[in-house]
Amino acid sequence: MISLLSLSLDEIKDAVKDLGFKPFRGEQLYTALIKGIAVDKISTLSKDFITVINQKYNLTPLRLKTKLESQDGTIKFAGVLSDGNIIETVIMKYKYGYTVCVSTQVGCRMGCKFCASTRGGLVRDLDAGEILAQVIMANTIIGERVTNIVLMGCGEPLDNYANVVRFIKLANSSKGLNISIRHISLSTCGLVDKIKMLADEGLGINLTISLHAPNDEIRKTFMPIANRYTIKEILEACDYYFGKTGRRIYFEYTLSTLNDSLDNARELARLLKGRVCHVNVIRLNEATGALTASSTDKAKAFVKELNRSGISATLRRSLGADIEGACGQLKNRLEDEV
Ligand code: SAH
């Protein structure tokens, strides 16, 4: 059953009308749901109304299961979906406000060796309302509204394209959560055709590419998607995205012993030279045990070499290190890009 929150306000009003109620009842319901008010606590709506809507739409897509709070203020929570699947969401606190990192799928089929989300393969896509419900739950947990969203949790967002684009539009809608499009970032392992489609949507969200290697040979050793798309194709898609949106592109580069030499840094710099971009370097979290993290010294030297070669790059610190161990799935990363 589709989540009611997958619909826009206008669509909800139509749906409510089709079920024989006044459209403004739909607005009351929607307003309550996006505020995180539980269905049985909505005093303005009758039980009958809720029962009828509930037969057609899922009104409680996500229930809070556990919440972990880190010393540095990062909060990770697990939510249970209606079918019993569990997803994770992370809330990070910055000077400018809160950022929520949402999951877009249960599991993932991309198979990156270092990533724990992919362990059991793809279970299913989330619908737009299930992604939105994570943001609403984050607001409820912190008692204020998050200002930024990163689609960087479990799953490959562009492998769930239609639901993700719908979610972005809903989150951005002035009748919905009203989150600025400039404050929404999507991270992808590089599904070239979908990057181009996203460019054509004209949304202008920030695009982050999980590049992690300066050439295809290295990339193929830990990212199966590298057998499908070359780095050259990905960069062409990025150029297309930049051409359409004017947004600078972000690259994620996770450092392990497989990709952390100064030669690797110089090769990466040659690759990105001339592009309006920024590289976020982060030391690998050894979540799966398949790859070995680089030392902090190596990471600093890598970033320095990139900078020396004229590439804008920073070393990110992992947030919530003390709560990550609980599952090793979601990476809590500093994102000053949004
Ligand atoms: N599938 C998307 C989004 C989810 S992964 C993508 O590939 O971008 C979000 C980010 O976390 C990606 O940059 C991913 O490469 C990174 N990541 C996953 N596992 C990690 C780990 N063990 N250590 C550091 N970063 C990791």
mmCIF file of C-alpha atoms in Angstrom, residues 106-264:
data_model
loop_
_atom_site.group_PDB
_atom_site.id
_atom_site.type_symbol
_atom_site.label_atom_id
_atom_site.label_comp_id
_atom_site.label_asym_id
_atom_site.label_seq_id
_atom_site.Cartn_x
_atom_site.Cartn_y
_atom_site.Cartn_z
ATOM 1 C CA VAL A 106 16.115 -1.255 2.045
ATOM 2 C CA GLY A 107 19.517 -2.737 1.221
ATOM 3 C CA CYS A 108 21.286 -1.954 -2.040
ATOM 4 C CA ARG A 109 22.313 -3.881 -5.118
ATOM 5 C CA MET A 110 25.382 -1.893 -6.105
ATOM 6 C CA GLY A 111 27.721 -4.224 -4.232
ATOM 7 C CA CYS A 112 30.490 -1.759 -3.277
ATOM 8 C CA LYS A 113 32.891 -3.894 -1.240
ATOM 9 C CA PHE A 114 33.460 -1.360 1.529
ATOM 10 C CA CYS A 115 29.788 -0.562 2.110
ATOM 11 C CA ALA A 116 27.725 -2.468 4.660
ATOM 12 C CA SER A 117 24.342 -1.467 3.162
ATOM 13 C CA THR A 118 24.873 -3.780 0.267
ATOM 14 C CA ARG A 119 25.538 -6.913 2.298
ATOM 15 C CA GLY A 120 22.136 -8.552 1.836
ATOM 16 C CA GLY A 121 21.520 -7.112 -1.637
ATOM 17 C CA LEU A 122 18.480 -5.029 -2.482
ATOM 18 C CA VAL A 123 15.363 -5.859 -0.495
ATOM 19 C CA ARG A 124 13.108 -3.143 -1.899
ATOM 20 C CA ASP A 125 12.781 0.489 -2.893
ATOM 21 C CA LEU A 126 11.286 2.986 -0.450
ATOM 22 C CA ASP A 127 8.321 4.982 -1.662
ATOM 23 C CA ALA A 128 8.513 8.774 -1.526
ATOM 24 C CA GLY A 129 6.443 8.913 1.666
ATOM 25 C CA GLU A 130 8.756 6.485 3.436
ATOM 26 C CA ILE A 131 11.702 8.736 2.631
ATOM 27 C CA LEU A 132 9.762 11.827 3.694
ATOM 28 C CA ALA A 133 8.706 10.105 6.923
ATOM 29 C CA GLN A 134 12.383 9.933 7.914
ATOM 30 C CA VAL A 135 12.675 13.721 7.678
ATOM 31 C CA ILE A 136 9.462 14.191 9.659
ATOM 32 C CA MET A 137 10.680 11.764 12.321
ATOM 33 C CA ALA A 138 13.985 13.639 12.495
ATOM 34 C CA ASN A 139 12.074 16.897 13.090
ATOM 35 C CA THR A 140 10.088 15.256 15.866
ATOM 36 C CA ILE A 141 13.221 13.865 17.500
ATOM 37 C CA ILE A 142 15.123 17.154 17.550
ATOM 38 C CA GLY A 143 12.073 19.306 18.244
ATOM 39 C CA GLU A 144 12.833 21.648 15.377
ATOM 40 C CA ARG A 145 12.985 21.499 11.597
ATOM 41 C CA VAL A 146 16.015 20.143 9.804
ATOM 42 C CA THR A 147 17.296 22.596 7.224
ATOM 43 C CA ASN A 148 19.291 20.244 5.007
ATOM 44 C CA ILE A 149 18.754 16.832 3.489
ATOM 45 C CA VAL A 150 21.395 14.483 2.119
ATOM 46 C CA LEU A 151 20.330 11.396 0.192
ATOM 47 C CA MET A 152 23.345 9.480 1.377
ATOM 48 C CA GLY A 153 21.971 6.768 3.617
ATOM 49 C CA CYS A 154 21.399 3.143 2.685
ATOM 50 C CA GLY A 155 20.611 2.452 -0.937
ATOM 51 C CA GLU A 156 21.458 3.951 -4.292
ATOM 52 C CA PRO A 157 19.072 6.900 -4.798
ATOM 53 C CA LEU A 158 19.297 6.863 -8.582
ATOM 54 C CA ASP A 159 18.394 3.160 -8.595
ATOM 55 C CA ASN A 160 15.045 4.266 -7.117
ATOM 56 C CA TYR A 161 14.739 7.206 -9.449
ATOM 57 C CA ALA A 162 11.000 7.981 -9.641
ATOM 58 C CA ASN A 163 10.395 7.755 -5.888
ATOM 59 C CA VAL A 164 13.490 9.796 -5.118
ATOM 60 C CA VAL A 165 12.603 12.588 -7.528
ATOM 61 C CA ARG A 166 9.073 12.635 -6.136
ATOM 62 C CA PHE A 167 10.489 12.835 -2.607
ATOM 63 C CA ILE A 168 12.742 15.760 -3.538
ATOM 64 C CA LYS A 169 9.818 17.678 -5.032
ATOM 65 C CA LEU A 170 7.666 16.987 -1.956
ATOM 66 C CA ALA A 171 10.403 17.991 0.483
ATOM 67 C CA ASN A 172 10.985 21.171 -1.483
ATOM 68 C CA SER A 173 7.306 22.059 -1.897
ATOM 69 C CA SER A 174 6.236 25.234 -0.157
ATOM 70 C CA LYS A 175 3.060 23.383 0.841
ATOM 71 C CA GLY A 176 5.166 20.587 2.291
ATOM 72 C CA LEU A 177 8.408 20.684 4.256
ATOM 73 C CA ASN A 178 9.589 23.682 2.254
ATOM 74 C CA ILE A 179 13.271 22.729 2.275
ATOM 75 C CA SER A 180 15.336 24.781 -0.129
ATOM 76 C CA ILE A 181 16.489 22.885 -3.196
ATOM 77 C CA ARG A 182 19.994 24.245 -2.589
ATOM 78 C CA HIS A 183 19.917 22.441 0.750
ATOM 79 C CA ILE A 184 19.277 19.037 -0.761
ATOM 80 C CA SER A 185 22.159 16.792 -1.877
ATOM 81 C CA LEU A 186 22.095 13.460 -3.631
ATOM 82 C CA SER A 187 24.997 11.034 -3.609
ATOM 83 C CA THR A 188 25.381 8.365 -6.287
ATOM 84 C CA CYS A 189 27.908 5.720 -7.240
ATOM 85 C CA GLY A 190 27.498 7.056 -10.774
ATOM 86 C CA LEU A 191 24.490 5.785 -12.742
ATOM 87 C CA VAL A 192 25.288 7.798 -15.841
ATOM 88 C CA ASP A 193 21.908 7.702 -17.613
ATOM 89 C CA LYS A 194 20.092 8.675 -14.433
ATOM 90 C CA ILE A 195 22.487 11.558 -13.740
ATOM 91 C CA LYS A 196 21.556 12.965 -17.140
ATOM 92 C CA MET A 197 17.855 12.431 -16.439
ATOM 93 C CA LEU A 198 18.263 14.233 -13.130
ATOM 94 C CA ALA A 199 19.968 17.126 -14.906
ATOM 95 C CA ASP A 200 16.963 17.355 -17.233
ATOM 96 C CA GLU A 201 14.521 17.518 -14.294
ATOM 97 C CA GLY A 202 15.821 21.040 -13.732
ATOM 98 C CA LEU A 203 15.771 20.641 -9.960
ATOM 99 C CA GLY A 204 19.229 22.021 -9.219
ATOM 100 C CA ILE A 205 20.004 19.894 -6.175
ATOM 101 C CA ASN A 206 23.642 19.291 -5.230
ATOM 102 C CA LEU A 207 25.152 16.242 -6.874
ATOM 103 C CA THR A 208 27.797 14.130 -5.191
ATOM 104 C CA ILE A 209 29.608 11.325 -6.981
ATOM 105 C CA SER A 210 31.116 8.461 -5.002
ATOM 106 C CA LEU A 211 34.215 8.264 -7.142
ATOM 107 C CA HIS A 212 36.747 6.688 -4.765
ATOM 108 C CA ALA A 213 39.355 5.985 -7.454
ATOM 109 C CA PRO A 214 41.483 7.896 -9.959
ATOM 110 C CA ASN A 215 41.066 5.259 -12.696
ATOM 111 C CA ASP A 216 38.718 2.468 -13.760
ATOM 112 C CA GLU A 217 41.179 -0.289 -12.946
ATOM 113 C CA ILE A 218 41.295 0.586 -9.253
ATOM 114 C CA ARG A 219 37.591 1.440 -9.144
ATOM 115 C CA LYS A 220 36.690 -1.988 -10.530
ATOM 116 C CA THR A 221 38.461 -3.719 -7.655
ATOM 117 C CA PHE A 222 35.857 -2.529 -5.149
ATOM 118 C CA MET A 223 32.935 -1.018 -7.083
ATOM 119 C CA PRO A 224 31.097 -3.396 -9.459
ATOM 120 C CA ILE A 225 29.336 -0.432 -11.098
ATOM 121 C CA ALA A 226 32.730 0.475 -12.609
ATOM 122 C CA ASN A 227 32.275 -2.456 -14.969
ATOM 123 C CA ARG A 228 29.127 -0.813 -16.291
ATOM 124 C CA TYR A 229 30.201 2.837 -16.540
ATOM 125 C CA THR A 230 33.668 4.287 -17.017
ATOM 126 C CA ILE A 231 34.917 7.286 -15.051
ATOM 127 C CA LYS A 232 35.082 9.150 -18.361
ATOM 128 C CA GLU A 233 31.351 8.584 -18.890
ATOM 129 C CA ILE A 234 30.592 9.643 -15.324
ATOM 130 C CA LEU A 235 32.559 12.869 -15.733
ATOM 131 C CA GLU A 236 30.788 13.605 -19.001
ATOM 132 C CA ALA A 237 27.473 13.172 -17.195
ATOM 133 C CA CYS A 238 28.751 15.524 -14.463
ATOM 134 C CA ASP A 239 29.671 18.112 -17.083
ATOM 135 C CA TYR A 240 26.169 17.774 -18.475
ATOM 136 C CA TYR A 241 24.710 18.201 -14.975
ATOM 137 C CA PHE A 242 26.845 21.263 -14.373
ATOM 138 C CA GLY A 243 25.852 22.698 -17.764
ATOM 139 C CA LYS A 244 22.176 22.331 -16.926
ATOM 140 C CA THR A 245 22.214 23.395 -13.274
ATOM 141 C CA GLY A 246 25.346 25.503 -12.755
ATOM 142 C CA ARG A 247 25.871 23.601 -9.493
ATOM 143 C CA ARG A 248 29.394 22.616 -8.596
ATOM 144 C CA ILE A 249 29.893 18.875 -8.406
ATOM 145 C CA TYR A 250 31.124 17.121 -5.285
ATOM 146 C CA PHE A 251 33.238 13.989 -5.364
ATOM 147 C CA GLU A 252 33.526 11.563 -2.483
ATOM 148 C CA TYR A 253 36.860 9.862 -2.167
ATOM 149 C CA THR A 254 37.093 7.249 0.549
ATOM 150 C CA LEU A 255 40.690 6.458 1.399
ATOM 151 C CA SER A 256 41.901 2.897 1.799
ATOM 152 C CA THR A 257 45.258 1.301 1.131
ATOM 153 C CA LEU A 258 44.074 0.641 -2.437
ATOM 154 C CA ASN A 259 43.785 4.282 -3.544
ATOM 155 C CA ASP A 260 45.777 6.525 -1.183
ATOM 156 C CA SER A 261 49.185 7.066 -2.831
ATOM 157 C CA LEU A 262 50.401 10.490 -3.899
ATOM 158 C CA ASP A 263 50.404 9.174 -7.461
ATOM 159 C CA ASN A 264 46.720 8.394 -7.028
#
